PDB file of C-alpha atoms (C1' of nucleotides) in Angstrom:
ATOM      1  CA  UNK H   1     206.740  63.121  29.491  1.00  0.00           C
ATOM      2  CA  UNK H   2     206.447  62.699  25.719  1.00  0.00           C
ATOM      3  CA  UNK H   3     206.801  66.314  24.579  1.00  0.00           C
ATOM      4  CA  UNK H   4     209.807  67.350  22.546  1.00  0.00           C
ATOM      5  CA  UNK H   5     212.160  69.561  24.549  1.00  0.00           C
ATOM      6  CA  UNK H   6     212.119  72.300  21.979  1.00  0.00           C
ATOM      7  CA  UNK H   7     213.339  74.983  24.351  1.00  0.00           C
ATOM      8  CA  UNK H   8     216.677  73.280  24.870  1.00  0.00           C
ATOM      9  CA  UNK H   9     217.711  73.407  21.205  1.00  0.00           C
ATOM     10  CA  UNK H  10     218.649  76.212  18.873  1.00  0.00           C
ATOM     11  CA  UNK H  11     216.039  77.828  16.661  1.00  0.00           C
ATOM     12  CA  UNK H  12     217.941  76.525  13.695  1.00  0.00           C
ATOM     13  CA  UNK H  13     217.756  72.971  14.989  1.00  0.00           C
ATOM     14  CA  UNK H  14     214.046  73.338  15.700  1.00  0.00           C
ATOM     15  CA  UNK H  15     213.433  74.842  12.273  1.00  0.00           C
ATOM     16  CA  UNK H  16     215.121  71.925  10.514  1.00  0.00           C
ATOM     17  CA  UNK H  17     213.278  69.425  12.688  1.00  0.00           C
ATOM     18  CA  UNK H  18     209.950  71.095  11.921  1.00  0.00           C
ATOM     19  CA  UNK H  19     210.624  71.079   8.211  1.00  0.00           C
ATOM     20  CA  UNK H  20     211.530  67.416   8.396  1.00  0.00           C
ATOM     21  CA  UNK H  21     208.365  66.743  10.357  1.00  0.00           C
ATOM     22  CA  UNK H  22     206.333  68.332   7.613  1.00  0.00           C
ATOM     23  CA  UNK H  23     207.880  65.908   5.141  1.00  0.00           C
ATOM     24  CA  UNK H  24     207.624  62.885   7.418  1.00  0.00           C
ATOM     25  CA  UNK H  25     204.601  61.361   5.743  1.00  0.00           C
ATOM     26  CA  UNK H  26     204.353  59.636   2.374  1.00  0.00           C
ATOM     27  CA  UNK H  27     201.149  61.504   1.471  1.00  0.00           C
ATOM     28  CA  UNK H  28     202.933  64.800   1.911  1.00  0.00           C
ATOM     29  CA  UNK H  29     205.895  63.592  -0.134  1.00  0.00           C
ATOM     30  CA  UNK H  30     203.391  62.549  -2.823  1.00  0.00           C
ATOM     31  CA  UNK H  31     201.844  65.999  -2.774  1.00  0.00           C
ATOM     32  CA  UNK H  32     205.233  67.609  -3.270  1.00  0.00           C
ATOM     33  CA  UNK H  33     206.110  65.220  -6.085  1.00  0.00           C
ATOM     34  CA  UNK H  34     202.758  65.895  -7.706  1.00  0.00           C
ATOM     35  CA  UNK H  35     203.381  69.652  -7.529  1.00  0.00           C
ATOM     36  CA  UNK H  36     206.736  69.056  -9.221  1.00  0.00           C
ATOM     37  CA  UNK H  37     205.177  66.865 -11.868  1.00  0.00           C
ATOM     38  CA  UNK H  38     202.387  69.238 -12.876  1.00  0.00           C
ATOM     39  CA  UNK H  39     204.853  72.137 -12.656  1.00  0.00           C
ATOM     40  CA  UNK H  40     202.198  74.591 -11.575  1.00  0.00           C
ATOM     41  CA  UNK H  41     199.641  75.130  -8.880  1.00  0.00           C
ATOM     42  CA  UNK H  42     197.703  72.219  -7.576  1.00  0.00           C
ATOM     43  CA  UNK H  43     194.135  71.958  -8.705  1.00  0.00           C
ATOM     44  CA  UNK H  44     191.428  69.932  -7.023  1.00  0.00           C
ATOM     45  CA  UNK H  45     192.558  66.785  -8.823  1.00  0.00           C
ATOM     46  CA  UNK H  46     195.064  66.149  -6.044  1.00  0.00           C
ATOM     47  CA  UNK H  47     192.082  64.673  -4.201  1.00  0.00           C
ATOM     48  CA  UNK H  48     191.555  62.110  -6.952  1.00  0.00           C
ATOM     49  CA  UNK H  49     195.310  61.497  -7.297  1.00  0.00           C
ATOM     50  CA  UNK H  50     195.891  60.407  -3.702  1.00  0.00           C
ATOM     51  CA  UNK H  51     194.401  57.373  -1.980  1.00  0.00           C
ATOM     52  CA  UNK H  52     193.111  59.421   0.901  1.00  0.00           C
ATOM     53  CA  UNK H  53     189.878  61.147   1.811  1.00  0.00           C
ATOM     54  CA  UNK H  54     189.372  64.810   1.071  1.00  0.00           C
ATOM     55  CA  UNK H  55     189.588  65.995   4.699  1.00  0.00           C
ATOM     56  CA  UNK H  56     192.825  64.138   5.148  1.00  0.00           C
ATOM     57  CA  UNK H  57     194.363  65.745   2.106  1.00  0.00           C
ATOM     58  CA  UNK H  58     193.164  69.144   3.231  1.00  0.00           C
ATOM     59  CA  UNK H  59     194.893  68.572   6.557  1.00  0.00           C
ATOM     60  CA  UNK H  60     198.150  67.552   4.873  1.00  0.00           C
ATOM     61  CA  UNK H  61     198.044  70.629   2.680  1.00  0.00           C
ATOM     62  CA  UNK H  62     197.541  72.754   5.792  1.00  0.00           C
ATOM     63  CA  UNK H  63     200.587  71.218   7.456  1.00  0.00           C
ATOM     64  CA  UNK H  64     202.761  71.764   4.393  1.00  0.00           C
ATOM     65  CA  UNK H  65     201.560  75.360   4.270  1.00  0.00           C
ATOM     66  CA  UNK H  66     202.180  75.956   7.967  1.00  0.00           C
ATOM     67  CA  UNK H  67     205.710  74.667   7.524  1.00  0.00           C
ATOM     68  CA  UNK H  68     206.184  77.040   4.593  1.00  0.00           C
ATOM     69  CA  UNK H  69     206.839  74.252   2.132  1.00  0.00           C
ATOM     70  CA  UNK H  70     203.910  75.210  -0.021  1.00  0.00           C
ATOM     71  CA  UNK H  71     202.144  78.517  -0.377  1.00  0.00           C
ATOM     72  CA  UNK H  72     198.840  79.739  -1.714  1.00  0.00           C
ATOM     73  CA  UNK H  73     195.187  79.464  -0.961  1.00  0.00           C
ATOM     74  CA  UNK H  74     191.918  78.458  -2.463  1.00  0.00           C
ATOM     75  CA  UNK H  75     190.839  80.515  -5.434  1.00  0.00           C
ATOM     76  CA  UNK H  76     187.175  80.423  -6.047  1.00  0.00           C
ATOM     77  CA  UNK H  77     186.184  76.811  -6.056  1.00  0.00           C
ATOM     78  CA  UNK H  78     189.640  75.386  -6.554  1.00  0.00           C
ATOM     79  CA  UNK H  79     192.907  75.007  -4.703  1.00  0.00           C
ATOM     80  CA  UNK H  80     195.926  77.061  -5.703  1.00  0.00           C
ATOM     81  CA  UNK H  81     198.986  75.811  -3.869  1.00  0.00           C
ATOM     82  CA  UNK H  82     202.547  75.725  -5.162  1.00  0.00           C
ATOM     83  CA  UNK H  83     205.959  74.861  -3.824  1.00  0.00           C
ATOM     84  CA  UNK H  84     207.819  77.532  -1.835  1.00  0.00           C
ATOM     85  CA  UNK H  85     211.352  77.568  -3.143  1.00  0.00           C
ATOM     86  CA  UNK H  86     212.728  79.654  -0.296  1.00  0.00           C
ATOM     87  CA  UNK H  87     211.862  77.068   2.300  1.00  0.00           C
ATOM     88  CA  UNK H  88     213.021  74.128   0.210  1.00  0.00           C
ATOM     89  CA  UNK H  89     216.291  75.934  -0.246  1.00  0.00           C
ATOM     90  CA  UNK H  90     216.897  75.710   3.488  1.00  0.00           C
ATOM     91  CA  UNK H  91     216.669  71.947   3.327  1.00  0.00           C
ATOM     92  CA  UNK H  92     218.833  71.697   0.238  1.00  0.00           C
ATOM     93  CA  UNK H  93     221.508  73.829   1.859  1.00  0.00           C
ATOM     94  CA  UNK H  94     221.473  71.721   4.973  1.00  0.00           C
ATOM     95  CA  UNK H  95     222.074  68.488   3.109  1.00  0.00           C
ATOM     96  CA  UNK H  96     224.524  69.974   0.669  1.00  0.00           C
ATOM     97  CA  UNK H  97     226.550  71.271   3.615  1.00  0.00           C
ATOM     98  CA  UNK H  98     226.521  67.846   5.192  1.00  0.00           C
ATOM     99  CA  UNK H  99     227.580  66.056   2.008  1.00  0.00           C
ATOM    100  CA  UNK H 100     230.454  68.431   1.387  1.00  0.00           C
ATOM    101  CA  UNK H 101     231.652  68.718   4.981  1.00  0.00           C
ATOM    102  CA  UNK H 102     231.336  65.129   6.087  1.00  0.00           C
ATOM    103  CA  UNK H 103     234.507  63.198   6.561  1.00  0.00           C
ATOM    104  CA  UNK H 104     234.568  60.636   3.794  1.00  0.00           C
ATOM    105  CA  UNK H 105     237.056  58.510   5.716  1.00  0.00           C
ATOM    106  CA  UNK H 106     234.403  57.049   7.902  1.00  0.00           C
ATOM    107  CA  UNK H 107     235.801  55.167  10.853  1.00  0.00           C
ATOM    108  CA  UNK H 108     232.930  52.764  11.313  1.00  0.00           C
TER     109      UNK H 108
ATOM    110  CA  UNK F   1     192.373  55.332  12.185  1.00  0.00           C
ATOM    111  CA  UNK F   2     195.726  57.014  12.903  1.00  0.00           C
ATOM    112  CA  UNK F   3     198.094  54.724  11.086  1.00  0.00           C
ATOM    113  CA  UNK F   4     199.901  56.006   8.037  1.00  0.00           C
ATOM    114  CA  UNK F   5     198.630  54.293   4.864  1.00  0.00           C
ATOM    115  CA  UNK F   6     202.094  53.181   3.853  1.00  0.00           C
ATOM    116  CA  UNK F   7     200.886  50.501   1.470  1.00  0.00           C
ATOM    117  CA  UNK F   8     199.214  53.026  -0.815  1.00  0.00           C
ATOM    118  CA  UNK F   9     202.363  54.928  -1.627  1.00  0.00           C
ATOM    119  CA  UNK F  10     205.491  54.057  -3.587  1.00  0.00           C
ATOM    120  CA  UNK F  11     208.541  52.652  -1.836  1.00  0.00           C
ATOM    121  CA  UNK F  12     210.397  55.769  -2.844  1.00  0.00           C
ATOM    122  CA  UNK F  13     207.811  57.992  -1.207  1.00  0.00           C
ATOM    123  CA  UNK F  14     207.869  55.860   1.946  1.00  0.00           C
ATOM    124  CA  UNK F  15     211.664  55.890   2.019  1.00  0.00           C
ATOM    125  CA  UNK F  16     211.798  59.684   1.848  1.00  0.00           C
ATOM    126  CA  UNK F  17     209.080  60.011   4.468  1.00  0.00           C
ATOM    127  CA  UNK F  18     210.942  57.630   6.786  1.00  0.00           C
ATOM    128  CA  UNK F  19     214.193  59.536   6.368  1.00  0.00           C
ATOM    129  CA  UNK F  20     212.371  62.782   7.091  1.00  0.00           C
ATOM    130  CA  UNK F  21     210.804  61.193  10.155  1.00  0.00           C
ATOM    131  CA  UNK F  22     214.232  60.259  11.444  1.00  0.00           C
ATOM    132  CA  UNK F  23     215.219  63.904  11.174  1.00  0.00           C
ATOM    133  CA  UNK F  24     211.988  65.279  12.618  1.00  0.00           C
ATOM    134  CA  UNK F  25     213.342  65.960  16.086  1.00  0.00           C
ATOM    135  CA  UNK F  26     215.723  68.702  17.200  1.00  0.00           C
ATOM    136  CA  UNK F  27     217.758  66.276  19.329  1.00  0.00           C
ATOM    137  CA  UNK F  28     218.442  64.130  16.257  1.00  0.00           C
ATOM    138  CA  UNK F  29     219.351  67.225  14.243  1.00  0.00           C
ATOM    139  CA  UNK F  30     221.701  68.202  17.072  1.00  0.00           C
ATOM    140  CA  UNK F  31     223.314  64.748  16.980  1.00  0.00           C
ATOM    141  CA  UNK F  32     223.895  65.074  13.230  1.00  0.00           C
ATOM    142  CA  UNK F  33     225.362  68.559  13.631  1.00  0.00           C
ATOM    143  CA  UNK F  34     227.574  67.327  16.409  1.00  0.00           C
ATOM    144  CA  UNK F  35     228.852  64.522  14.218  1.00  0.00           C
ATOM    145  CA  UNK F  36     229.659  67.079  11.542  1.00  0.00           C
ATOM    146  CA  UNK F  37     231.373  69.335  14.016  1.00  0.00           C
ATOM    147  CA  UNK F  38     233.654  66.727  15.530  1.00  0.00           C
ATOM    148  CA  UNK F  39     234.289  65.301  12.060  1.00  0.00           C
ATOM    149  CA  UNK F  40     234.705  61.773  13.357  1.00  0.00           C
ATOM    150  CA  UNK F  41     232.857  59.140  15.292  1.00  0.00           C
ATOM    151  CA  UNK F  42     230.757  60.117  18.240  1.00  0.00           C
ATOM    152  CA  UNK F  43     232.229  59.337  21.597  1.00  0.00           C
ATOM    153  CA  UNK F  44     230.266  59.109  24.796  1.00  0.00           C
ATOM    154  CA  UNK F  45     230.462  62.862  25.251  1.00  0.00           C
ATOM    155  CA  UNK F  46     227.337  63.246  23.157  1.00  0.00           C
ATOM    156  CA  UNK F  47     225.496  62.408  26.372  1.00  0.00           C
ATOM    157  CA  UNK F  48     227.004  65.428  28.094  1.00  0.00           C
ATOM    158  CA  UNK F  49     226.547  67.608  25.028  1.00  0.00           C
ATOM    159  CA  UNK F  50     222.784  67.204  24.786  1.00  0.00           C
ATOM    160  CA  UNK F  51     220.177  68.294  27.346  1.00  0.00           C
ATOM    161  CA  UNK F  52     218.605  64.865  27.476  1.00  0.00           C
ATOM    162  CA  UNK F  53     218.972  61.761  29.615  1.00  0.00           C
ATOM    163  CA  UNK F  54     221.204  58.924  28.514  1.00  0.00           C
ATOM    164  CA  UNK F  55     218.377  56.488  27.629  1.00  0.00           C
ATOM    165  CA  UNK F  56     216.726  59.147  25.509  1.00  0.00           C
ATOM    166  CA  UNK F  57     219.900  59.808  23.565  1.00  0.00           C
ATOM    167  CA  UNK F  58     220.450  56.088  23.111  1.00  0.00           C
ATOM    168  CA  UNK F  59     216.982  55.812  21.662  1.00  0.00           C
ATOM    169  CA  UNK F  60     217.560  58.710  19.237  1.00  0.00           C
ATOM    170  CA  UNK F  61     220.821  57.112  18.120  1.00  0.00           C
ATOM    171  CA  UNK F  62     218.962  53.896  17.505  1.00  0.00           C
ATOM    172  CA  UNK F  63     216.389  55.645  15.359  1.00  0.00           C
ATOM    173  CA  UNK F  64     219.047  57.413  13.343  1.00  0.00           C
ATOM    174  CA  UNK F  65     220.809  54.097  12.855  1.00  0.00           C
ATOM    175  CA  UNK F  66     217.616  52.271  11.868  1.00  0.00           C
ATOM    176  CA  UNK F  67     216.970  54.921   9.254  1.00  0.00           C
ATOM    177  CA  UNK F  68     220.501  54.487   7.932  1.00  0.00           C
ATOM    178  CA  UNK F  69     221.483  58.056   8.642  1.00  0.00           C
ATOM    179  CA  UNK F  70     224.266  57.006  10.976  1.00  0.00           C
ATOM    180  CA  UNK F  71     226.173  53.774  11.155  1.00  0.00           C
ATOM    181  CA  UNK F  72     228.381  52.022  13.650  1.00  0.00           C
ATOM    182  CA  UNK F  73     228.141  50.389  16.983  1.00  0.00           C
ATOM    183  CA  UNK F  74     229.531  50.481  20.470  1.00  0.00           C
ATOM    184  CA  UNK F  75     233.225  49.637  20.672  1.00  0.00           C
ATOM    185  CA  UNK F  76     234.269  48.475  24.024  1.00  0.00           C
ATOM    186  CA  UNK F  77     232.990  50.989  26.480  1.00  0.00           C
ATOM    187  CA  UNK F  78     232.344  53.788  24.036  1.00  0.00           C
ATOM    188  CA  UNK F  79     230.029  54.654  21.186  1.00  0.00           C
ATOM    189  CA  UNK F  80     231.314  54.679  17.622  1.00  0.00           C
ATOM    190  CA  UNK F  81     228.706  56.175  15.347  1.00  0.00           C
ATOM    191  CA  UNK F  82     229.279  58.261  12.247  1.00  0.00           C
ATOM    192  CA  UNK F  83     227.244  59.774   9.447  1.00  0.00           C
ATOM    193  CA  UNK F  84     226.261  57.518   6.537  1.00  0.00           C
ATOM    194  CA  UNK F  85     226.920  59.504   3.411  1.00  0.00           C
ATOM    195  CA  UNK F  86     225.036  57.148   1.163  1.00  0.00           C
ATOM    196  CA  UNK F  87     221.745  57.785   2.908  1.00  0.00           C
ATOM    197  CA  UNK F  88     222.265  61.514   3.259  1.00  0.00           C
ATOM    198  CA  UNK F  89     222.949  61.601  -0.443  1.00  0.00           C
ATOM    199  CA  UNK F  90     219.387  60.375  -1.085  1.00  0.00           C
ATOM    200  CA  UNK F  91     218.052  63.405   0.751  1.00  0.00           C
ATOM    201  CA  UNK F  92     220.411  65.837  -0.943  1.00  0.00           C
ATOM    202  CA  UNK F  93     219.446  64.499  -4.355  1.00  0.00           C
ATOM    203  CA  UNK F  94     215.773  64.833  -3.568  1.00  0.00           C
ATOM    204  CA  UNK F  95     216.030  68.496  -2.600  1.00  0.00           C
ATOM    205  CA  UNK F  96     218.447  69.361  -5.376  1.00  0.00           C
ATOM    206  CA  UNK F  97     216.037  67.859  -7.865  1.00  0.00           C
ATOM    207  CA  UNK F  98     213.236  69.929  -6.421  1.00  0.00           C
ATOM    208  CA  UNK F  99     215.202  73.138  -6.483  1.00  0.00           C
ATOM    209  CA  UNK F 100     216.318  72.695 -10.072  1.00  0.00           C
ATOM    210  CA  UNK F 101     213.012  71.410 -11.413  1.00  0.00           C
ATOM    211  CA  UNK F 102     210.582  73.663  -9.648  1.00  0.00           C
ATOM    212  CA  UNK F 103     208.920  76.319 -11.691  1.00  0.00           C
ATOM    213  CA  UNK F 104     210.357  79.609 -10.540  1.00  0.00           C
ATOM    214  CA  UNK F 105     207.398  81.509 -11.934  1.00  0.00           C
ATOM    215  CA  UNK F 106     205.198  80.615  -9.046  1.00  0.00           C
ATOM    216  CA  UNK F 107     201.565  81.442  -9.651  1.00  0.00           C
ATOM    217  CA  UNK F 108     200.561  82.019  -6.044  1.00  0.00           C
TER     218      UNK F 108
ATOM    219  C1'  DT G   1     167.702  82.534  -4.166  1.00  0.00           C
ATOM    220  C1'  DT G   2     168.699  77.788  -4.448  1.00  0.00           C
ATOM    221  C1'  DA G   3     171.433  73.935  -5.837  1.00  0.00           C
ATOM    222  C1'  DA G   4     175.763  72.139  -6.895  1.00  0.00           C
ATOM    223  C1'  DT G   5     180.551  71.954  -6.166  1.00  0.00           C
ATOM    224  C1'  DA G   6     184.945  72.461  -3.717  1.00  0.00           C
ATOM    225  C1'  DT G   7     187.675  73.056   0.287  1.00  0.00           C
ATOM    226  C1'  DA G   8     188.091  73.628   5.402  1.00  0.00           C
ATOM    227  C1'  DT G   9     187.051  72.551  10.180  1.00  0.00           C
ATOM    228  C1'  DT G  10     185.534  69.697  14.049  1.00  0.00           C
ATOM    229  C1'  DG G  11     185.516  65.695  16.800  1.00  0.00           C
ATOM    230  C1'  DC G  12     187.143  61.344  17.608  1.00  0.00           C
ATOM    231  C1'  DA G  13     189.401  56.684  17.636  1.00  0.00           C
ATOM    232  C1'  DA G  14     193.649  54.330  16.606  1.00  0.00           C
ATOM    233  C1'  DT G  15     198.366  54.573  16.653  1.00  0.00           C
ATOM    234  C1'  DA G  16     203.041  56.635  17.109  1.00  0.00           C
ATOM    235  C1'  DT G  17     206.475  59.497  19.387  1.00  0.00           C
ATOM    236  C1'  DT G  18     209.010  61.526  23.241  1.00  0.00           C
ATOM    237  C1'  DA G  19     211.324  61.273  27.452  1.00  0.00           C
ATOM    238  C1'  DC G  20     212.972  59.065  31.471  1.00  0.00           C
ATOM    239  C1'  DG G  21     213.557  55.979  35.713  1.00  0.00           C
ATOM    240  C1'  DA G  22     214.814  51.504  36.564  1.00  0.00           C
ATOM    241  C1'  DT G  23     217.329  47.947  35.107  1.00  0.00           C
ATOM    242  C1'  DA G  24     220.085  44.925  32.059  1.00  0.00           C
ATOM    243  C1'  DT G  25     224.211  44.033  29.525  1.00  0.00           C
ATOM    244  C1'  DA G  26     228.883  44.379  28.265  1.00  0.00           C
ATOM    245  C1'  DT G  27     233.551  45.912  28.558  1.00  0.00           C
ATOM    246  C1'  DT G  28     237.542  47.554  31.160  1.00  0.00           C
ATOM    247  C1'  DA G  29     240.140  48.298  35.458  1.00  0.00           C
ATOM    248  C1'  DT G  30     241.651  46.628  39.852  1.00  0.00           C
TER     249       DT G  30
ATOM    250  C1'  DA S   1     236.241  37.679  40.534  1.00  0.00           C
ATOM    251  C1'  DT S   2     234.578  42.323  41.601  1.00  0.00           C
ATOM    252  C1'  DA S   3     233.854  47.066  40.899  1.00  0.00           C
ATOM    253  C1'  DA S   4     233.457  50.793  37.868  1.00  0.00           C
ATOM    254  C1'  DT S   5     231.988  52.650  33.662  1.00  0.00           C
ATOM    255  C1'  DA S   6     229.307  52.988  29.383  1.00  0.00           C
ATOM    256  C1'  DT S   7     225.506  51.937  26.525  1.00  0.00           C
ATOM    257  C1'  DA S   8     221.058  49.463  25.638  1.00  0.00           C
ATOM    258  C1'  DT S   9     216.464  47.887  26.774  1.00  0.00           C
ATOM    259  C1'  DC S  10     212.004  47.840  29.246  1.00  0.00           C
ATOM    260  C1'  DG S  11     208.013  49.841  30.952  1.00  0.00           C
ATOM    261  C1'  DT S  12     205.249  53.698  31.206  1.00  0.00           C
ATOM    262  C1'  DA S  13     203.048  58.387  31.221  1.00  0.00           C
ATOM    263  C1'  DA S  14     202.352  62.432  28.451  1.00  0.00           C
ATOM    264  C1'  DT S  15     201.680  64.147  24.105  1.00  0.00           C
ATOM    265  C1'  DA S  16     201.419  64.192  18.976  1.00  0.00           C
ATOM    266  C1'  DT S  17     200.001  62.301  14.551  1.00  0.00           C
ATOM    267  C1'  DT S  18     196.992  59.997  11.239  1.00  0.00           C
ATOM    268  C1'  DG S  19     192.752  59.403   8.949  1.00  0.00           C
ATOM    269  C1'  DC S  20     187.998  59.963   8.379  1.00  0.00           C
ATOM    270  C1'  DA S  21     182.833  60.881   8.944  1.00  0.00           C
ATOM    271  C1'  DA S  22     180.091  64.609   9.690  1.00  0.00           C
ATOM    272  C1'  DT S  23     179.553  69.153   9.029  1.00  0.00           C
ATOM    273  C1'  DA S  24     180.642  74.020   7.963  1.00  0.00           C
ATOM    274  C1'  DT S  25     181.912  77.508   4.734  1.00  0.00           C
ATOM    275  C1'  DA S  26     182.440  79.657   0.445  1.00  0.00           C
ATOM    276  C1'  DT S  27     182.087  80.147  -4.453  1.00  0.00           C
ATOM    277  C1'  DT S  28     179.838  79.327  -8.847  1.00  0.00           C
ATOM    278  C1'  DA S  29     175.839  77.807 -11.727  1.00  0.00           C
ATOM    279  C1'  DA S  30     171.101  77.761 -12.738  1.00  0.00           C
TER     280       DA S  30
END
DNA sequence: TTAATATATTGCAATATTACGATATATTAT
DNA sequence: ATAATATATCGTAATATTGCAATATATTAA
């Protein structure tokens, strides 16, 4: 087969898996860290910052946007993308919940 | 090409991407949530809990273990896997850092 | 209007992931 | 020792992802 059996899981599980998938590439992590570093919208210099070709970066930005992790669009001749706090909050909540709920007395 | 250009990114970026990859599947999210729910080691009943065949679940467990998200082994005739707090802490820290550092005055 | 610049889309080759049947391995029960 | 049970591994088909060259599109500059 090879296709993920999405229909058999909850929408919450699929949402978390999709968000994780959007982050499952070092270039996309680098884009997020760059957005944090510059503390504003991305400008075209992301293309010179990353060791990847322009179409590849454009594709990664599209995936991050589809997942809701970044938001924005091109403005004139330059990119204007920034982090979407609402979506990132979902991930933070998930991991915070795990850390606080997990049984510290691991048995293995 | 098709292969991720791992060598061009920092080990931290690759680590986060690999952790995200381990979570990028609803079955693996379901396994993690099940581990949280039962609040102990997994027993063989995970195979009856998930809508997937036994070899598939075994493979997902292996991937979670390789990523360091769960730890353990089989014990006699049953599984004994539990969540690895140390690794999950890496993810929580990453998202907490983002949420606290991100500029709330988004420009797009 | 034309040229220059910036980003997006298309098409494709290489590789990775997903799922499972068949089978192997290992432990426990008889 | 043999059977029963539980988990892992192998092999494979279907699908998804990665990266880029070529090209399209859109905005700004001249």
